[in-house]
Short mmCIF file of C-alpha atoms and ligand atoms in Angstrom, two decimals:
data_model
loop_
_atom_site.label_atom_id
_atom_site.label_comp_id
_atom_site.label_asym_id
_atom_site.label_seq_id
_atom_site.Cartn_x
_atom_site.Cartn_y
_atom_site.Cartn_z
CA UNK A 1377 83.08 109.82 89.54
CA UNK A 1378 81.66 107.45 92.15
CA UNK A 1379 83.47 104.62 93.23
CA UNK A 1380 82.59 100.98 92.83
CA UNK A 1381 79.64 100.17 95.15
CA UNK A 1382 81.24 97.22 96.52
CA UNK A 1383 84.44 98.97 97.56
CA UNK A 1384 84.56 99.69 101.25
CA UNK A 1385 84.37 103.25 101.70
CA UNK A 1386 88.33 103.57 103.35
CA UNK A 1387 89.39 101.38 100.32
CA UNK A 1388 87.81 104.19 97.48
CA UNK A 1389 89.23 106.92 99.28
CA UNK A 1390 92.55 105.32 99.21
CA UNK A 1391 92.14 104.68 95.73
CA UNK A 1392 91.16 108.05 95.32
CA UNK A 1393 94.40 109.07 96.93
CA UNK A 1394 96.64 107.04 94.99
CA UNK A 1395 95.06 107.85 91.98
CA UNK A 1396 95.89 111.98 92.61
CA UNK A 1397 99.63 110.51 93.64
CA UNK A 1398 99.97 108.77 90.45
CA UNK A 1399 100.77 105.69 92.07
CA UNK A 1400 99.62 101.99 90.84
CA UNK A 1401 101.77 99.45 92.75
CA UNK A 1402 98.74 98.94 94.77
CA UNK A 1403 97.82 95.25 95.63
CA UNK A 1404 94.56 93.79 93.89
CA UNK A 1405 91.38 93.68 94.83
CA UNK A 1406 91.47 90.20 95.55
CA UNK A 1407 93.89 90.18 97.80
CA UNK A 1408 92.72 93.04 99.82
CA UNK A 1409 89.08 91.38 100.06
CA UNK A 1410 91.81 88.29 102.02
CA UNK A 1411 93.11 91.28 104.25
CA UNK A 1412 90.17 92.69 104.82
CA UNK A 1413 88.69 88.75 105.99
CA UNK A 1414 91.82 87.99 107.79
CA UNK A 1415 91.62 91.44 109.40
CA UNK A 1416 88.36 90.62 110.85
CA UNK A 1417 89.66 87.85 112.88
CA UNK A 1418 92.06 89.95 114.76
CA UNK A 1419 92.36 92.00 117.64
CA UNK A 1420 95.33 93.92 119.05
CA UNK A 1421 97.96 95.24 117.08
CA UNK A 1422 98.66 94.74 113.31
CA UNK A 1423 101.52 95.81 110.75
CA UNK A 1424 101.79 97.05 107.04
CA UNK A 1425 105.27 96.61 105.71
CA UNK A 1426 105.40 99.47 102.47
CA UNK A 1427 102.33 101.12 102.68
CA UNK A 1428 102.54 102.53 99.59
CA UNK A 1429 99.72 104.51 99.23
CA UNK A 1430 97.23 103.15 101.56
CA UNK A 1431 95.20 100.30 99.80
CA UNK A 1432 96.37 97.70 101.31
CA UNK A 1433 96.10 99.72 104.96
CA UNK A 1434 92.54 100.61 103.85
CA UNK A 1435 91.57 97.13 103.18
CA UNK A 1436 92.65 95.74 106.68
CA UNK A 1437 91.15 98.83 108.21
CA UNK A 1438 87.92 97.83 106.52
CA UNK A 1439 87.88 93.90 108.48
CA UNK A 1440 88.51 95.56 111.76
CA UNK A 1441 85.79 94.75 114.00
CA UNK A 1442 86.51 96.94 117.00
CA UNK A 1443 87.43 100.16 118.40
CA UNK A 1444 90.64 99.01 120.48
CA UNK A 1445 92.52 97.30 117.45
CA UNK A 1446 95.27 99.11 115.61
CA UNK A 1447 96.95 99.27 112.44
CA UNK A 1448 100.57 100.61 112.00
CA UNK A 1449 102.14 100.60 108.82
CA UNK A 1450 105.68 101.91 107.54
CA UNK A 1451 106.82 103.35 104.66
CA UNK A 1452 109.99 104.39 103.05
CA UNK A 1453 109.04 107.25 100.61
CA UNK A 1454 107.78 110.42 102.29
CA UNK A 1455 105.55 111.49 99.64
CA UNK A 1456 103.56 108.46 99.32
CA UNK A 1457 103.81 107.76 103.23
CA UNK A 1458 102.08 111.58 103.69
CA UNK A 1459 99.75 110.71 100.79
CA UNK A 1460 98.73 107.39 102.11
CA UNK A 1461 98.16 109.38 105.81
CA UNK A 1462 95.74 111.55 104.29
CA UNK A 1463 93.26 108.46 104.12
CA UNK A 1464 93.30 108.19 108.15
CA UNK A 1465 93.63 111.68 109.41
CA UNK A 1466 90.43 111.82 111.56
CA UNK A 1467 91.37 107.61 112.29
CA UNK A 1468 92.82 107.30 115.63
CA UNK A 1469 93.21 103.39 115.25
CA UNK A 1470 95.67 103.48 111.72
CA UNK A 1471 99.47 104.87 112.55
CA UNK A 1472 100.96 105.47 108.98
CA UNK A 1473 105.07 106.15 109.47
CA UNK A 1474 107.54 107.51 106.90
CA UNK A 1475 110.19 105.31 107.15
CA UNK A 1476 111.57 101.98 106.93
CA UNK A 1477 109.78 99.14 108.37
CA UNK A 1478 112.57 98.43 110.61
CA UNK A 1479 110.95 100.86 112.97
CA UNK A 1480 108.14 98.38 113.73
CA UNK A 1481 110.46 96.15 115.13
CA UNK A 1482 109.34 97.15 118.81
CA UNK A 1483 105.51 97.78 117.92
CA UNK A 1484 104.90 93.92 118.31
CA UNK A 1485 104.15 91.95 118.59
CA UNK A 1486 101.44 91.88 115.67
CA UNK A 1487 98.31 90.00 115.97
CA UNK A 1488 98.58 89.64 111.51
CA UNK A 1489 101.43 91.18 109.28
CA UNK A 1490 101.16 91.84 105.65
CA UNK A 1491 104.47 91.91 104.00
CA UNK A 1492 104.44 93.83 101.18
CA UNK A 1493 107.65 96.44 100.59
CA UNK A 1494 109.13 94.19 98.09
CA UNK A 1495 112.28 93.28 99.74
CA UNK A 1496 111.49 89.46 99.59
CA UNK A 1497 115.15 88.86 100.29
CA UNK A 1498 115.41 91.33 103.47
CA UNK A 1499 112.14 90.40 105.26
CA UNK A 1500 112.18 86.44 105.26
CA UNK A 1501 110.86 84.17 108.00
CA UNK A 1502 113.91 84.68 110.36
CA UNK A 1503 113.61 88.46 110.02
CA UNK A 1504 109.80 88.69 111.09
CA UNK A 1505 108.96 85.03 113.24
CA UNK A 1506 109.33 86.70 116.33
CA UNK A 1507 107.19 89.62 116.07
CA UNK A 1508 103.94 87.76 115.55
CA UNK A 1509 102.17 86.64 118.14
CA UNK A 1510 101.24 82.81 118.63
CA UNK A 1511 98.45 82.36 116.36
CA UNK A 1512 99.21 85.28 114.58
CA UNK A 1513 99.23 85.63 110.73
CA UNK A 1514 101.72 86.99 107.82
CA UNK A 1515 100.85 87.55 104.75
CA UNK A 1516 102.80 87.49 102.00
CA UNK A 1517 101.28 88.48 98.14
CA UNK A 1518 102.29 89.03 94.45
CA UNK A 1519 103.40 85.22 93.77
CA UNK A 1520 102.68 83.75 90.78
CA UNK A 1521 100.50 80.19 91.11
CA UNK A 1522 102.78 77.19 90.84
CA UNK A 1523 102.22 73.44 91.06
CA UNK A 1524 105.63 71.67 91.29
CA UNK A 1525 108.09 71.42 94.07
CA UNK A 1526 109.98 72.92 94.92
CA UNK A 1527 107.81 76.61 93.67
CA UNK A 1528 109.21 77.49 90.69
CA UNK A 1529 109.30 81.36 89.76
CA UNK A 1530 111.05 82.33 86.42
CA UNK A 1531 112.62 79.48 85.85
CA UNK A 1532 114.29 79.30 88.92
CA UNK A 1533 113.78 77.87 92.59
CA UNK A 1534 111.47 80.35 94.22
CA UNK A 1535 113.34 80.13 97.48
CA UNK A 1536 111.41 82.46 99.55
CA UNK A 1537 108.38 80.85 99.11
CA UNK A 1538 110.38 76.88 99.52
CA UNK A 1539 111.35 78.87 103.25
CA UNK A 1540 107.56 80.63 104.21
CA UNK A 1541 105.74 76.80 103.07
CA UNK A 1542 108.59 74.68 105.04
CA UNK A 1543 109.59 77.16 108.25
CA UNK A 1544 108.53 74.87 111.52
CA UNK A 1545 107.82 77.73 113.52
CA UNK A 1546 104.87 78.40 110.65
CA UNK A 1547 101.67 76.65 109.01
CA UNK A 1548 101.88 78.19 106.04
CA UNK A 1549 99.41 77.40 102.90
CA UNK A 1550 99.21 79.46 99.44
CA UNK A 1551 96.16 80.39 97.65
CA UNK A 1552 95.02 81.52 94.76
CA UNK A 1553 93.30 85.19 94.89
CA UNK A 1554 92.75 84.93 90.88
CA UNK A 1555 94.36 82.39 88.11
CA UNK A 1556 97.78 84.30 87.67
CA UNK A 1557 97.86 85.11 91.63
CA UNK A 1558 98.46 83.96 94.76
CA UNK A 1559 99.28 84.40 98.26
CA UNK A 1560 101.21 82.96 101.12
CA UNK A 1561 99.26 83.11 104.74
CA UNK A 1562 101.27 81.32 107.26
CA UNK A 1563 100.24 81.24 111.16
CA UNK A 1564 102.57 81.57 113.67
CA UNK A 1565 102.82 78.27 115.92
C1 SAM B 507 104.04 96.96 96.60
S1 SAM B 507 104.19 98.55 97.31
C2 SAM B 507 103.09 98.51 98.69
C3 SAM B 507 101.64 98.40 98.33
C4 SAM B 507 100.71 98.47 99.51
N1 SAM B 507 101.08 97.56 100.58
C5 SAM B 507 99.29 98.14 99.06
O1 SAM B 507 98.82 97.03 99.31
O2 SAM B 507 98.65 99.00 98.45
C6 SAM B 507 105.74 98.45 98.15
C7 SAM B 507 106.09 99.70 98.92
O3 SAM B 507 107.10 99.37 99.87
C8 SAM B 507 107.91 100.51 100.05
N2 SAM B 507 109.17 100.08 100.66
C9 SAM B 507 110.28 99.55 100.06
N3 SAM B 507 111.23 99.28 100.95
C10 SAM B 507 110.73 99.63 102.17
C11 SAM B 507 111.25 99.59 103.50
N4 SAM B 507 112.48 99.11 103.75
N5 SAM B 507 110.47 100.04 104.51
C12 SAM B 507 109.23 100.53 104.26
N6 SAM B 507 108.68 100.59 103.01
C13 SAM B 507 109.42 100.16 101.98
C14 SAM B 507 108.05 101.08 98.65
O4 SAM B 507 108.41 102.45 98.70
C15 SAM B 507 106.65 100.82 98.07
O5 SAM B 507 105.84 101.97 98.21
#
């Protein structure tokens, strides 16, 4: 089968990877069409936390403009972490690691991070602020679109996003990628 036509070529070949792995927790298209723009305003060195298997990585890879920035992304499970490296073998500029995304801690600073290993209570603001550079971007996904404040998220206070939206050493904004989706980009001050 052929993939989409207006899939980047990295991003069908990760599908294509995941797909053989049996693995879906893959973020959506619309939000890696906002990696792949955000990814194309960067330069120097940027981070995947939970690579799963590679779409997310593929979709920054596919905004990178140059040969001298990098990608390094971390994840916990072997199997997918080895699946997901399959997708950059012959790519010198993508650094896919089995393990936890602790181990990025001295790869900074980044230049944009996309959290995404689904530890929302582990990796908040104070954990990451200081590895991104001034100007530099996070990138937070999977929140669902809410119009009252404080966020509201299953009936309760949606504290992580209260902290990303208020944090002083941030500008943070959300936006909607689709009607039941958003994301959290914040810019490092
Ligand atoms: C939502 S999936 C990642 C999807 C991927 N970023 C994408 O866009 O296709 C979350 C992944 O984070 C991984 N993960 C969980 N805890 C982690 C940790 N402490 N360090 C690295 N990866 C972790 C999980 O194994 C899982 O594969």
């Amino acid at each position: 089968m052929s993939a989409p036509p207006d899939l980047p070529d990295v991003v069908a070949r990760a599908f294509a990877v995941s797909r053989r792995a049996g693995y879906v927790s893959f973020c959506r298209n619309e939000t890696g069409r906002l990696l792949a723009t955000l990814a194309a305003t960067r330069s120097g060195t940027m981070a995947e936390f939970g690579t799963g298997c590679g779409v997310g990585t593929a979709w920054l890879r596919s905004g990178v403009r140059d040969d001298a920035t990098r990608i390094v992304t971390a994840e916990l499970d072997p199997r997918l972490a080895g699946a997901a490296s399959e997708i950059f073998v012959d790519d010198g500029q993508v650094e896919v690691l089995a393990a936890d995304w602790s181990t990025l801690l001295d790869k900074g600073p980044f230049s944009l991070l996309f959290l995404d290993s689904g530890e929302p209570t582990e990796v908040g603001v104070d954990a990451v602020a200081d590895l991104v550079e001034a100007g530099g971007i996070v990138v937070l996904d999977d929140f669902t679109p809410c119009e009252v404040w404080p966020p509201i998220s299953y009936g309760r206070v949606d504290t992580l996003r209260e902290q990303w939206l208020t944090d002083p050493r941030f500008t943070t904004v959300e936006v909607m990628v689709a009607s039941d989706a958003s994301t959290l980009i914040a810019t490092r001050r």
